[in-house]
Amino acid sequence: MNETLRNDAWLAAPILLPLLTALIASLLPDRARVRASLAGATATFVASAAVIAGVVRGGPGRHHLGGWGAPLGIDLYADGLTALMLAMTAVLGAAISVYATGYFHTARERRCFWPLWFVLWTGLNALFLTADLFNFYVTLEVVGLSAVALVAMEGGPLALTAAARYLFVAMMGSLVYMGGVALIYSQYGVLDLTLLHGRLGVGPVGRAALALMVVGLLAKTAVFPLHLWLPPAHSSAPAPVSAALSGLVVKGSFYILLRTSFSSFADSALAAIGPFLGVLGGLAVLWGSLQALTQDRLKLMVAYSTVAQIGYLFLLFPVAMPGAGDAAWQSKAYIAGIFHALSHAAAKGAMFMAAGAILHAVGRDDKNSLRGLGEKLPVATSAFAVAGVSIMALPPSGGFIAKWMMLVAAVRTGQWWWAPLMIGGGLLAAAYIFRMVKFMFFQPPASAAELHPIPRRLEFTALALALTALALGLASVYPLAVAAIGAPFPSNWFTESF
Amino acid sequence: MTSFDSLLPLLVLMTSLVTAVIIFALGEDRIRARTFVNLLGAVAKLALVGYMIWGLSQGRLFETRWPFMPQLDFVLRADSMTILFSTLSAGLWLLTTIYAIGYLEGSPNRRRFFGYFSLCVTSTMGISLAGNLITFFVFYELLTLTTYPLVVHRGTEKAVRAGSMYLRYTLAGSASMLAGMLWLYVIAGPFDFRAAGVLAPLGDSHRPQLIAIFALLVGGLGVKAAIVPLHKWLPTAMVAPAPVSALLHAVAVVKAGAFGIVRVVYDVYGAELARDLGVLTPLAAFAAITILYGSLRALAQDDFKRRLAFSTVSQVSYITLGVSLFGPMATMGGLVHLVHQGIMKITMFFAAGNAAEALGVHKISELDGVGRRLPGTMASFTIAALGMIGVPPLAGFVSKWYLGWGAAEAGQYWALGVLAASSLLNAAYFLPILYRAWFKPQRHPWPHEHPHSGRLEISWWLLFPPVATAALVLIAGLFAGHPFSPLSWVQIITRQEYPAPGLSD
């Protein structure tokens, strides 16, 4: 990152458009609200695409909001990583918007959902486009609070309890993170990532600051053992919200950790926390998978699967950290981690949507109520199964590509012990997914009761996302090439031969 | 023209992939449209494979390649090994489709069945066309996933349990294969399959690693190839409908495993390196044990399909045995059995399916007098059974002749003993069936006879496929010396795998 980057005024659009939509959607009457929301979603999608196109064509870009530069004003920054995160949010966001038009029955639900959803989208885009530690805090709060409100909107005792726990963890996480940021400010007097480049985590105060920052972010990302709040929150929320929470929100705090660690941490600090993060990730894979294996409710199973999948993200830190080995392989691990985040967003979004469709049609989602659905809801169950292929990391899905690259990078950097964990984790995922899928193949159904009719949109949106996860596996080279734009690694990794 | 040549392997895959997509999109009750699309897809695939054979004999190169990951390509390429397996798959897909249309008439969930059936064939074709290990692995896994719904198709408690067992075995196998592939990739980088192997330069420096990798790869492939002790899923999977058993046991799953072993030994390691590493002898021992164990277990079965399943366990390991006895003759015997076992076994499953469908007969002990009631079916079965035993001039004799010759050539005389013993055992469990069917009078009324009106013993859809495959068994044996016989193809392949002169014709 340097000061001679191109100025790109488009960078503000993916933030301002959803914000505007949220305002409009909160003022309009019911029917117009949905229409305006869909228009806003489309506009946001297009704006994100414009930013991505700018990065792909012209490399990383910067924009000073209101004409003030760092360290005073708000700086927006976009490189390949930002572009991919925006793409992930735009694709899943568009799918969630379409899905939500068919999911909510009452005007009250719609009145709650649409404005909050666009505030959440605003927060996410702003988070991915920002480049200083204080703005990370602000955007993280916007994301966290709107997410909590969306969990609570169901209003039942389960949802309210889950939302309360979520709120508590989200607030504590932000506070702890903010404490770290305050310490950093007191020591360096700047919070911009570029200006802090490679300086964080040196000396006793620096180390304390970094520890606070990281712990806050780990709690928000729900990394084992700070994951306890996630399954109830993600499983009791309405399906479109669950998809956003598992697919996007946890990626937000993960993104901050990824961004800061490879651009602003001192090498010694990163080398110190890398193995620690890897161990937490490994434990998350095992614990989340084993918990998923014992769940009898479909949505809880999917939520625990998220705990495990978050674990894989953290395996990139020990492999990509400085001193782990040859830079080409470190960068592969870094990019594999980003790619895993994308694949997981598509696959997990599809799974929650399929589970929501089933819940609406059957009225329950315990495993026995899945009997016979393979025939009665073929599209939703297929979407669940196809998404499952990516979660199990079987080819030809995006999940497989991410896992393979991560495996190669781990072995190449001499850390072969992550390989059995990753391969074993894949088998565990297959076990908990097929445990549910097998019930869908049972004939005859558990009860003779007719299914409630559901809009076809619910099933087909889920299927489209599941197929997106597969497509990522067949066309991985394009997103991977984008990920390398502005990456904190030598750029020759892509063409490197060995 | 070159652009077409680089698309052809993809087109071969697409014929069944598009068929699957259309079938899923059509409603459950669009029977005529589904039948038409299905047969059209199968015929188109056969025509394309035929064109590919012709083109290959003209020395053209058919290769589809695109980047799968940075530095790792997705490669579909037609080589002579491909032709062996893809001709078998394409031909038997057409026949099995015809059979399945007749067999499943009036039963529920046919859309799902035919959809996954086409996907299953797509995976099989992908396996045959895969030009490197990672592409092979992609389709190998797809095959696992697409056959699962076929195994659990009936939706009974028993079927779902069999499906879970199948998944446990095959997914554990893939994990082992993935580990082996990863390790190989790390020490050797990316490479394509090449006749006579790729790894010879690493033979001295990485000896222990290469042995361990071989064990991981073949261990993973051995699950699908049903090598003892990894075979248990196969007899259990017999709960599936007869056309599935026919496809699983003659073409798709077990052959995918066997074909994978062939690829690893010849086109990754190379026969000479494999011999020098000392990995062939243990493999031969496993194959021999499997041949004898499968036959012994088959003897004890009364359930018709289970007896055929254990016979499959035994017969598929002939291929592995041929591969693991170093030498061109044994290689020819093993490879030719890939085709021969396929056409013989599928005939038997068709026949068993007809006995179950027309008469409700599922047990060997109920077969008395069935030859009079289903003459065409049982005549086909008889030809296949005699072929399995190794009676000249049928296909199975050709396989055993070359295997025996290869064993003698390699100085592995114990393998001759295994071949002789297994032929005796084949006779011991197939001849009683023939005896019951033809020479014993019918004692009881059939358990569950389907009334069938028509001049034939059973509907044309069900009678034509076994008669056709039985004719192939006969032709493959009688015309083994003809330039277009499986044996001639195998000769061409063997010449490429053993570059040194040593092939006496």
mmCIF file of N, CA and C in Angstrom, chain A residues 5-102:
data_model
loop_
_atom_site.group_PDB
_atom_site.id
_atom_site.type_symbol
_atom_site.label_atom_id
_atom_site.label_comp_id
_atom_site.label_asym_id
_atom_site.label_seq_id
_atom_site.Cartn_x
_atom_site.Cartn_y
_atom_site.Cartn_z
ATOM 1 N N LEU A 5 -1.596 5.430 -5.002
ATOM 2 C CA LEU A 5 -2.661 4.608 -5.574
ATOM 3 C C LEU A 5 -3.660 5.467 -6.324
ATOM 4 N N ARG A 6 -4.341 4.838 -7.283
ATOM 5 C CA ARG A 6 -5.354 5.579 -8.046
ATOM 6 C C ARG A 6 -6.507 5.960 -7.125
ATOM 7 N N ASN A 7 -7.102 7.120 -7.383
ATOM 8 C CA ASN A 7 -8.263 7.543 -6.603
ATOM 9 C C ASN A 7 -9.520 7.006 -7.289
ATOM 10 N N ASP A 8 -10.365 6.370 -6.531
ATOM 11 C CA ASP A 8 -11.536 5.733 -7.119
ATOM 12 C C ASP A 8 -12.773 6.135 -6.323
ATOM 13 N N ALA A 9 -13.513 7.098 -6.852
ATOM 14 C CA ALA A 9 -14.684 7.614 -6.118
ATOM 15 C C ALA A 9 -15.782 6.563 -5.999
ATOM 16 N N TRP A 10 -15.732 5.530 -6.835
ATOM 17 C CA TRP A 10 -16.736 4.456 -6.763
ATOM 18 C C TRP A 10 -16.718 3.761 -5.399
ATOM 19 N N LEU A 11 -15.587 3.831 -4.711
ATOM 20 C CA LEU A 11 -15.455 3.058 -3.471
ATOM 21 C C LEU A 11 -16.541 3.402 -2.465
ATOM 22 N N ALA A 12 -17.069 4.619 -2.525
ATOM 23 C CA ALA A 12 -18.078 5.011 -1.548
ATOM 24 C C ALA A 12 -19.454 4.407 -1.877
ATOM 25 N N ALA A 13 -19.655 4.069 -3.151
ATOM 26 C CA ALA A 13 -20.998 3.639 -3.580
ATOM 27 C C ALA A 13 -21.525 2.395 -2.851
ATOM 28 N N PRO A 14 -20.738 1.344 -2.694
ATOM 29 C CA PRO A 14 -21.282 0.156 -2.012
ATOM 30 C C PRO A 14 -21.644 0.426 -0.547
ATOM 31 N N ILE A 15 -21.195 1.559 -0.004
ATOM 32 C CA ILE A 15 -21.570 1.892 1.377
ATOM 33 C C ILE A 15 -22.801 2.794 1.374
ATOM 34 N N LEU A 16 -22.787 3.789 0.502
ATOM 35 C CA LEU A 16 -23.871 4.774 0.525
ATOM 36 C C LEU A 16 -25.184 4.192 0.009
ATOM 37 N N LEU A 17 -25.129 3.358 -1.011
ATOM 38 C CA LEU A 17 -26.381 2.843 -1.585
ATOM 39 C C LEU A 17 -27.198 2.002 -0.606
ATOM 40 N N PRO A 18 -26.596 1.004 0.067
ATOM 41 C CA PRO A 18 -27.430 0.260 1.019
ATOM 42 C C PRO A 18 -27.907 1.132 2.179
ATOM 43 N N LEU A 19 -27.086 2.116 2.548
ATOM 44 C CA LEU A 19 -27.491 3.008 3.637
ATOM 45 C C LEU A 19 -28.737 3.792 3.235
ATOM 46 N N LEU A 20 -28.710 4.290 2.018
ATOM 47 C CA LEU A 20 -29.854 5.014 1.479
ATOM 48 C C LEU A 20 -31.075 4.094 1.408
ATOM 49 N N THR A 21 -30.851 2.877 0.949
ATOM 50 C CA THR A 21 -31.950 1.908 0.861
ATOM 51 C C THR A 21 -32.549 1.648 2.231
ATOM 52 N N ALA A 22 -31.692 1.517 3.253
ATOM 53 C CA ALA A 22 -32.194 1.270 4.605
ATOM 54 C C ALA A 22 -33.102 2.411 5.041
ATOM 55 N N LEU A 23 -32.700 3.641 4.754
ATOM 56 C CA LEU A 23 -33.526 4.807 5.136
ATOM 57 C C LEU A 23 -34.859 4.761 4.412
ATOM 58 N N ILE A 24 -34.814 4.578 3.095
ATOM 59 C CA ILE A 24 -36.045 4.577 2.302
ATOM 60 C C ILE A 24 -36.954 3.437 2.752
ATOM 61 N N ALA A 25 -36.362 2.245 2.956
ATOM 62 C CA ALA A 25 -37.172 1.079 3.309
ATOM 63 C C ALA A 25 -37.864 1.260 4.657
ATOM 64 N N SER A 26 -37.276 2.045 5.539
ATOM 65 C CA SER A 26 -37.911 2.212 6.852
ATOM 66 C C SER A 26 -39.062 3.205 6.786
ATOM 67 N N LEU A 27 -39.115 3.991 5.713
ATOM 68 C CA LEU A 27 -40.157 5.023 5.643
ATOM 69 C C LEU A 27 -41.357 4.582 4.819
ATOM 70 N N LEU A 28 -41.166 3.644 3.916
ATOM 71 C CA LEU A 28 -42.242 3.318 2.968
ATOM 72 C C LEU A 28 -43.275 2.376 3.567
ATOM 73 N N PRO A 29 -44.490 2.335 2.982
ATOM 74 C CA PRO A 29 -45.475 1.334 3.373
ATOM 75 C C PRO A 29 -45.063 -0.051 2.862
ATOM 76 N N ASP A 30 -45.740 -1.042 3.366
ATOM 77 C CA ASP A 30 -45.307 -2.436 3.221
ATOM 78 C C ASP A 30 -44.945 -2.864 1.794
ATOM 79 N N ARG A 31 -45.867 -2.690 0.828
ATOM 80 C CA ARG A 31 -45.608 -3.255 -0.499
ATOM 81 C C ARG A 31 -44.476 -2.528 -1.196
ATOM 82 N N ALA A 32 -44.503 -1.195 -1.067
ATOM 83 C CA ALA A 32 -43.449 -0.410 -1.708
ATOM 84 C C ALA A 32 -42.096 -0.704 -1.059
ATOM 85 N N ARG A 33 -42.140 -1.069 0.211
ATOM 86 C CA ARG A 33 -40.896 -1.352 0.940
ATOM 87 C C ARG A 33 -40.115 -2.478 0.264
ATOM 88 N N VAL A 34 -40.822 -3.555 -0.051
ATOM 89 C CA VAL A 34 -40.148 -4.704 -0.650
ATOM 90 C C VAL A 34 -39.588 -4.339 -2.017
ATOM 91 N N ARG A 35 -40.394 -3.570 -2.788
ATOM 92 C CA ARG A 35 -39.927 -3.200 -4.124
ATOM 93 C C ARG A 35 -38.687 -2.308 -4.045
ATOM 94 N N ALA A 36 -38.760 -1.322 -3.153
ATOM 95 C CA ALA A 36 -37.611 -0.417 -3.005
ATOM 96 C C ALA A 36 -36.377 -1.195 -2.538
ATOM 97 N N SER A 37 -36.607 -2.167 -1.670
ATOM 98 C CA SER A 37 -35.489 -2.952 -1.162
ATOM 99 C C SER A 37 -34.812 -3.736 -2.270
ATOM 100 N N LEU A 38 -35.626 -4.334 -3.139
ATOM 101 C CA LEU A 38 -35.033 -5.104 -4.238
ATOM 102 C C LEU A 38 -34.259 -4.176 -5.177
ATOM 103 N N ALA A 39 -34.808 -3.004 -5.401
ATOM 104 C CA ALA A 39 -34.093 -2.038 -6.241
ATOM 105 C C ALA A 39 -32.764 -1.661 -5.579
ATOM 106 N N GLY A 40 -32.817 -1.438 -4.266
ATOM 107 C CA GLY A 40 -31.597 -1.081 -3.536
ATOM 108 C C GLY A 40 -30.572 -2.202 -3.576
ATOM 109 N N ALA A 41 -31.063 -3.446 -3.459
ATOM 110 C CA ALA A 41 -30.147 -4.583 -3.504
ATOM 111 C C ALA A 41 -29.467 -4.646 -4.865
ATOM 112 N N THR A 42 -30.248 -4.426 -5.917
ATOM 113 C CA THR A 42 -29.680 -4.440 -7.265
ATOM 114 C C THR A 42 -28.616 -3.357 -7.412
ATOM 115 N N ALA A 43 -28.959 -2.155 -6.935
ATOM 116 C CA ALA A 43 -28.019 -1.039 -7.053
ATOM 117 C C ALA A 43 -26.729 -1.338 -6.294
ATOM 118 N N THR A 44 -26.868 -1.898 -5.100
ATOM 119 C CA THR A 44 -25.680 -2.229 -4.305
ATOM 120 C C THR A 44 -24.819 -3.266 -5.018
ATOM 121 N N PHE A 45 -25.499 -4.235 -5.613
ATOM 122 C CA PHE A 45 -24.802 -5.286 -6.347
ATOM 123 C C PHE A 45 -23.984 -4.686 -7.483
ATOM 124 N N VAL A 46 -24.624 -3.788 -8.232
ATOM 125 C CA VAL A 46 -23.949 -3.162 -9.370
ATOM 126 C C VAL A 46 -22.762 -2.322 -8.895
ATOM 127 N N ALA A 47 -22.981 -1.559 -7.797
ATOM 128 C CA ALA A 47 -21.904 -0.721 -7.285
ATOM 129 C C ALA A 47 -20.710 -1.568 -6.844
ATOM 130 N N SER A 48 -21.008 -2.704 -6.188
ATOM 131 C CA SER A 48 -19.915 -3.597 -5.774
ATOM 132 C C SER A 48 -19.177 -4.112 -7.001
ATOM 133 N N ALA A 49 -19.946 -4.464 -8.040
ATOM 134 C CA ALA A 49 -19.332 -4.971 -9.263
ATOM 135 C C ALA A 49 -18.422 -3.907 -9.870
ATOM 136 N N ALA A 50 -18.841 -2.643 -9.789
ATOM 137 C CA ALA A 50 -18.027 -1.567 -10.362
ATOM 138 C C ALA A 50 -16.699 -1.440 -9.616
ATOM 139 N N VAL A 51 -16.757 -1.544 -8.287
ATOM 140 C CA VAL A 51 -15.519 -1.464 -7.509
ATOM 141 C C VAL A 51 -14.604 -2.638 -7.845
ATOM 142 N N ILE A 52 -15.219 -3.830 -7.960
ATOM 143 C CA ILE A 52 -14.416 -5.021 -8.270
ATOM 144 C C ILE A 52 -13.748 -4.862 -9.634
ATOM 145 N N ALA A 53 -14.547 -4.400 -10.600
ATOM 146 C CA ALA A 53 -14.002 -4.218 -11.945
ATOM 147 C C ALA A 53 -12.837 -3.227 -11.918
ATOM 148 N N GLY A 54 -12.966 -2.166 -11.124
ATOM 149 C CA GLY A 54 -11.897 -1.182 -11.013
ATOM 150 C C GLY A 54 -10.620 -1.803 -10.474
ATOM 151 N N VAL A 55 -10.754 -2.645 -9.457
ATOM 152 C CA VAL A 55 -9.574 -3.282 -8.864
ATOM 153 C C VAL A 55 -8.939 -4.251 -9.856
ATOM 154 N N VAL A 56 -9.792 -5.023 -10.557
ATOM 155 C CA VAL A 56 -9.259 -6.016 -11.490
ATOM 156 C C VAL A 56 -8.511 -5.318 -12.618
ATOM 157 N N ARG A 57 -9.074 -4.178 -13.074
ATOM 158 C CA ARG A 57 -8.451 -3.485 -14.202
ATOM 159 C C ARG A 57 -7.268 -2.630 -13.778
ATOM 160 N N GLY A 58 -7.426 -1.918 -12.649
ATOM 161 C CA GLY A 58 -6.421 -0.902 -12.334
ATOM 162 C C GLY A 58 -5.615 -1.148 -11.073
ATOM 163 N N GLY A 59 -5.804 -2.311 -10.452
ATOM 164 C CA GLY A 59 -5.062 -2.567 -9.219
ATOM 165 C C GLY A 59 -5.717 -1.879 -8.034
ATOM 166 N N PRO A 60 -5.060 -1.907 -6.873
ATOM 167 C CA PRO A 60 -5.652 -1.366 -5.651
ATOM 168 C C PRO A 60 -6.005 0.113 -5.806
ATOM 169 N N GLY A 61 -7.047 0.548 -5.116
ATOM 170 C CA GLY A 61 -7.473 1.946 -5.198
ATOM 171 C C GLY A 61 -7.731 2.519 -3.814
ATOM 172 N N ARG A 62 -7.737 3.867 -3.767
ATOM 173 C CA ARG A 62 -7.966 4.548 -2.502
ATOM 174 C C ARG A 62 -8.951 5.667 -2.729
ATOM 175 N N HIS A 63 -9.659 6.065 -1.688
ATOM 176 C CA HIS A 63 -10.499 7.253 -1.811
ATOM 177 C C HIS A 63 -10.606 7.926 -0.449
ATOM 178 N N HIS A 64 -10.404 9.265 -0.420
ATOM 179 C CA HIS A 64 -10.563 9.995 0.834
ATOM 180 C C HIS A 64 -11.969 10.540 0.881
ATOM 181 N N LEU A 65 -12.745 10.058 1.822
ATOM 182 C CA LEU A 65 -14.118 10.561 1.940
ATOM 183 C C LEU A 65 -14.065 12.015 2.374
ATOM 184 N N GLY A 66 -14.762 12.903 1.637
ATOM 185 C CA GLY A 66 -14.827 14.310 2.022
ATOM 186 C C GLY A 66 -13.512 15.053 1.810
ATOM 187 N N GLY A 67 -12.562 14.431 1.149
ATOM 188 C CA GLY A 67 -11.358 15.159 0.779
ATOM 189 C C GLY A 67 -10.286 15.222 1.857
ATOM 190 N N TRP A 68 -10.559 14.713 3.045
ATOM 191 C CA TRP A 68 -9.512 14.688 4.074
ATOM 192 C C TRP A 68 -8.710 13.405 3.936
ATOM 193 N N GLY A 69 -7.429 13.495 4.056
ATOM 194 C CA GLY A 69 -6.634 12.273 3.985
ATOM 195 C C GLY A 69 -6.332 11.735 5.368
ATOM 196 N N ALA A 70 -5.654 10.598 5.402
ATOM 197 C CA ALA A 70 -5.177 10.088 6.687
ATOM 198 C C ALA A 70 -4.198 11.109 7.241
ATOM 199 N N PRO A 71 -3.994 11.266 8.525
ATOM 200 C CA PRO A 71 -4.622 10.484 9.596
ATOM 201 C C PRO A 71 -5.938 11.072 10.092
ATOM 202 N N LEU A 72 -6.446 12.143 9.469
ATOM 203 C CA LEU A 72 -7.633 12.797 10.036
ATOM 204 C C LEU A 72 -8.926 12.229 9.478
ATOM 205 N N GLY A 73 -9.008 12.115 8.156
ATOM 206 C CA GLY A 73 -10.283 11.794 7.534
ATOM 207 C C GLY A 73 -10.545 10.306 7.475
ATOM 208 N N ILE A 74 -11.604 9.954 6.756
ATOM 209 C CA ILE A 74 -11.936 8.547 6.578
ATOM 210 C C ILE A 74 -11.402 8.104 5.231
ATOM 211 N N ASP A 75 -10.570 7.088 5.276
ATOM 212 C CA ASP A 75 -9.974 6.571 4.054
ATOM 213 C C ASP A 75 -10.654 5.279 3.647
ATOM 214 N N LEU A 76 -10.957 5.183 2.364
ATOM 215 C CA LEU A 76 -11.439 3.894 1.864
ATOM 216 C C LEU A 76 -10.320 3.280 1.033
ATOM 217 N N TYR A 77 -10.198 1.963 1.107
ATOM 218 C CA TYR A 77 -9.122 1.295 0.380
ATOM 219 C C TYR A 77 -9.663 -0.003 -0.185
ATOM 220 N N ALA A 78 -9.299 -0.331 -1.414
ATOM 221 C CA ALA A 78 -9.755 -1.594 -2.011
ATOM 222 C C ALA A 78 -8.627 -2.267 -2.764
ATOM 223 N N ASP A 79 -8.356 -3.529 -2.447
ATOM 224 C CA ASP A 79 -7.442 -4.326 -3.260
ATOM 225 C C ASP A 79 -8.149 -5.645 -3.587
ATOM 226 N N GLY A 80 -7.385 -6.649 -4.000
ATOM 227 C CA GLY A 80 -8.001 -7.908 -4.414
ATOM 228 C C GLY A 80 -8.803 -8.555 -3.298
ATOM 229 N N LEU A 81 -8.263 -8.516 -2.088
ATOM 230 C CA LEU A 81 -8.974 -9.111 -0.953
ATOM 231 C C LEU A 81 -10.298 -8.386 -0.724
ATOM 232 N N THR A 82 -10.265 -7.051 -0.750
ATOM 233 C CA THR A 82 -11.499 -6.281 -0.607
ATOM 234 C C THR A 82 -12.490 -6.669 -1.705
ATOM 235 N N ALA A 83 -11.971 -6.745 -2.937
ATOM 236 C CA ALA A 83 -12.849 -7.045 -4.070
ATOM 237 C C ALA A 83 -13.560 -8.381 -3.870
ATOM 238 N N LEU A 84 -12.824 -9.378 -3.412
ATOM 239 C CA LEU A 84 -13.444 -10.690 -3.228
ATOM 240 C C LEU A 84 -14.466 -10.664 -2.099
ATOM 241 N N MET A 85 -14.150 -9.946 -1.027
ATOM 242 C CA MET A 85 -15.102 -9.850 0.083
ATOM 243 C C MET A 85 -16.372 -9.124 -0.362
ATOM 244 N N LEU A 86 -16.196 -8.061 -1.166
ATOM 245 C CA LEU A 86 -17.362 -7.346 -1.698
ATOM 246 C C LEU A 86 -18.164 -8.268 -2.609
ATOM 247 N N ALA A 87 -17.466 -9.051 -3.413
ATOM 248 C CA ALA A 87 -18.161 -9.974 -4.318
ATOM 249 C C ALA A 87 -18.959 -10.983 -3.514
ATOM 250 N N MET A 88 -18.340 -11.531 -2.479
ATOM 251 C CA MET A 88 -19.017 -12.496 -1.618
ATOM 252 C C MET A 88 -20.275 -11.884 -1.021
ATOM 253 N N THR A 89 -20.142 -10.661 -0.514
ATOM 254 C CA THR A 89 -21.276 -9.989 0.115
ATOM 255 C C THR A 89 -22.352 -9.661 -0.912
ATOM 256 N N ALA A 90 -21.929 -9.251 -2.112
ATOM 257 C CA ALA A 90 -22.907 -8.879 -3.134
ATOM 258 C C ALA A 90 -23.702 -10.100 -3.596
ATOM 259 N N VAL A 91 -22.995 -11.208 -3.848
ATOM 260 C CA VAL A 91 -23.689 -12.406 -4.347
ATOM 261 C C VAL A 91 -24.616 -12.964 -3.273
ATOM 262 N N LEU A 92 -24.081 -13.141 -2.082
ATOM 263 C CA LEU A 92 -24.921 -13.697 -1.023
ATOM 264 C C LEU A 92 -26.014 -12.693 -0.638
ATOM 265 N N GLY A 93 -25.667 -11.408 -0.640
ATOM 266 C CA GLY A 93 -26.654 -10.382 -0.304
ATOM 267 C C GLY A 93 -27.809 -10.366 -1.281
ATOM 268 N N ALA A 94 -27.504 -10.458 -2.572
ATOM 269 C CA ALA A 94 -28.566 -10.491 -3.573
ATOM 270 C C ALA A 94 -29.446 -11.722 -3.372
ATOM 271 N N ALA A 95 -28.800 -12.866 -3.122
ATOM 272 C CA ALA A 95 -29.568 -14.101 -2.924
ATOM 273 C C ALA A 95 -30.457 -13.986 -1.690
ATOM 274 N N ILE A 96 -29.918 -13.422 -0.611
ATOM 275 C CA ILE A 96 -30.694 -13.272 0.620
ATOM 276 C C ILE A 96 -31.880 -12.340 0.370
ATOM 277 N N SER A 97 -31.662 -11.279 -0.396
ATOM 278 C CA SER A 97 -32.759 -10.343 -0.659
ATOM 279 C C SER A 97 -33.880 -11.029 -1.429
ATOM 280 N N VAL A 98 -33.511 -11.801 -2.456
ATOM 281 C CA VAL A 98 -34.538 -12.515 -3.229
ATOM 282 C C VAL A 98 -35.267 -13.506 -2.324
ATOM 283 N N TYR A 99 -34.481 -14.236 -1.541
ATOM 284 C CA TYR A 99 -35.046 -15.267 -0.668
ATOM 285 C C TYR A 99 -36.005 -14.653 0.349
ATOM 286 N N ALA A 100 -35.595 -13.517 0.903
ATOM 287 C CA ALA A 100 -36.393 -12.897 1.969
ATOM 288 C C ALA A 100 -37.757 -12.449 1.455
ATOM 289 N N THR A 101 -37.856 -12.084 0.160
ATOM 290 C CA THR A 101 -39.169 -11.657 -0.354
ATOM 291 C C THR A 101 -40.167 -12.810 -0.277
ATOM 292 N N GLY A 102 -39.676 -14.040 -0.284
ATOM 293 C CA GLY A 102 -40.599 -15.167 -0.200
ATOM 294 C C GLY A 102 -40.705 -15.748 1.191
#
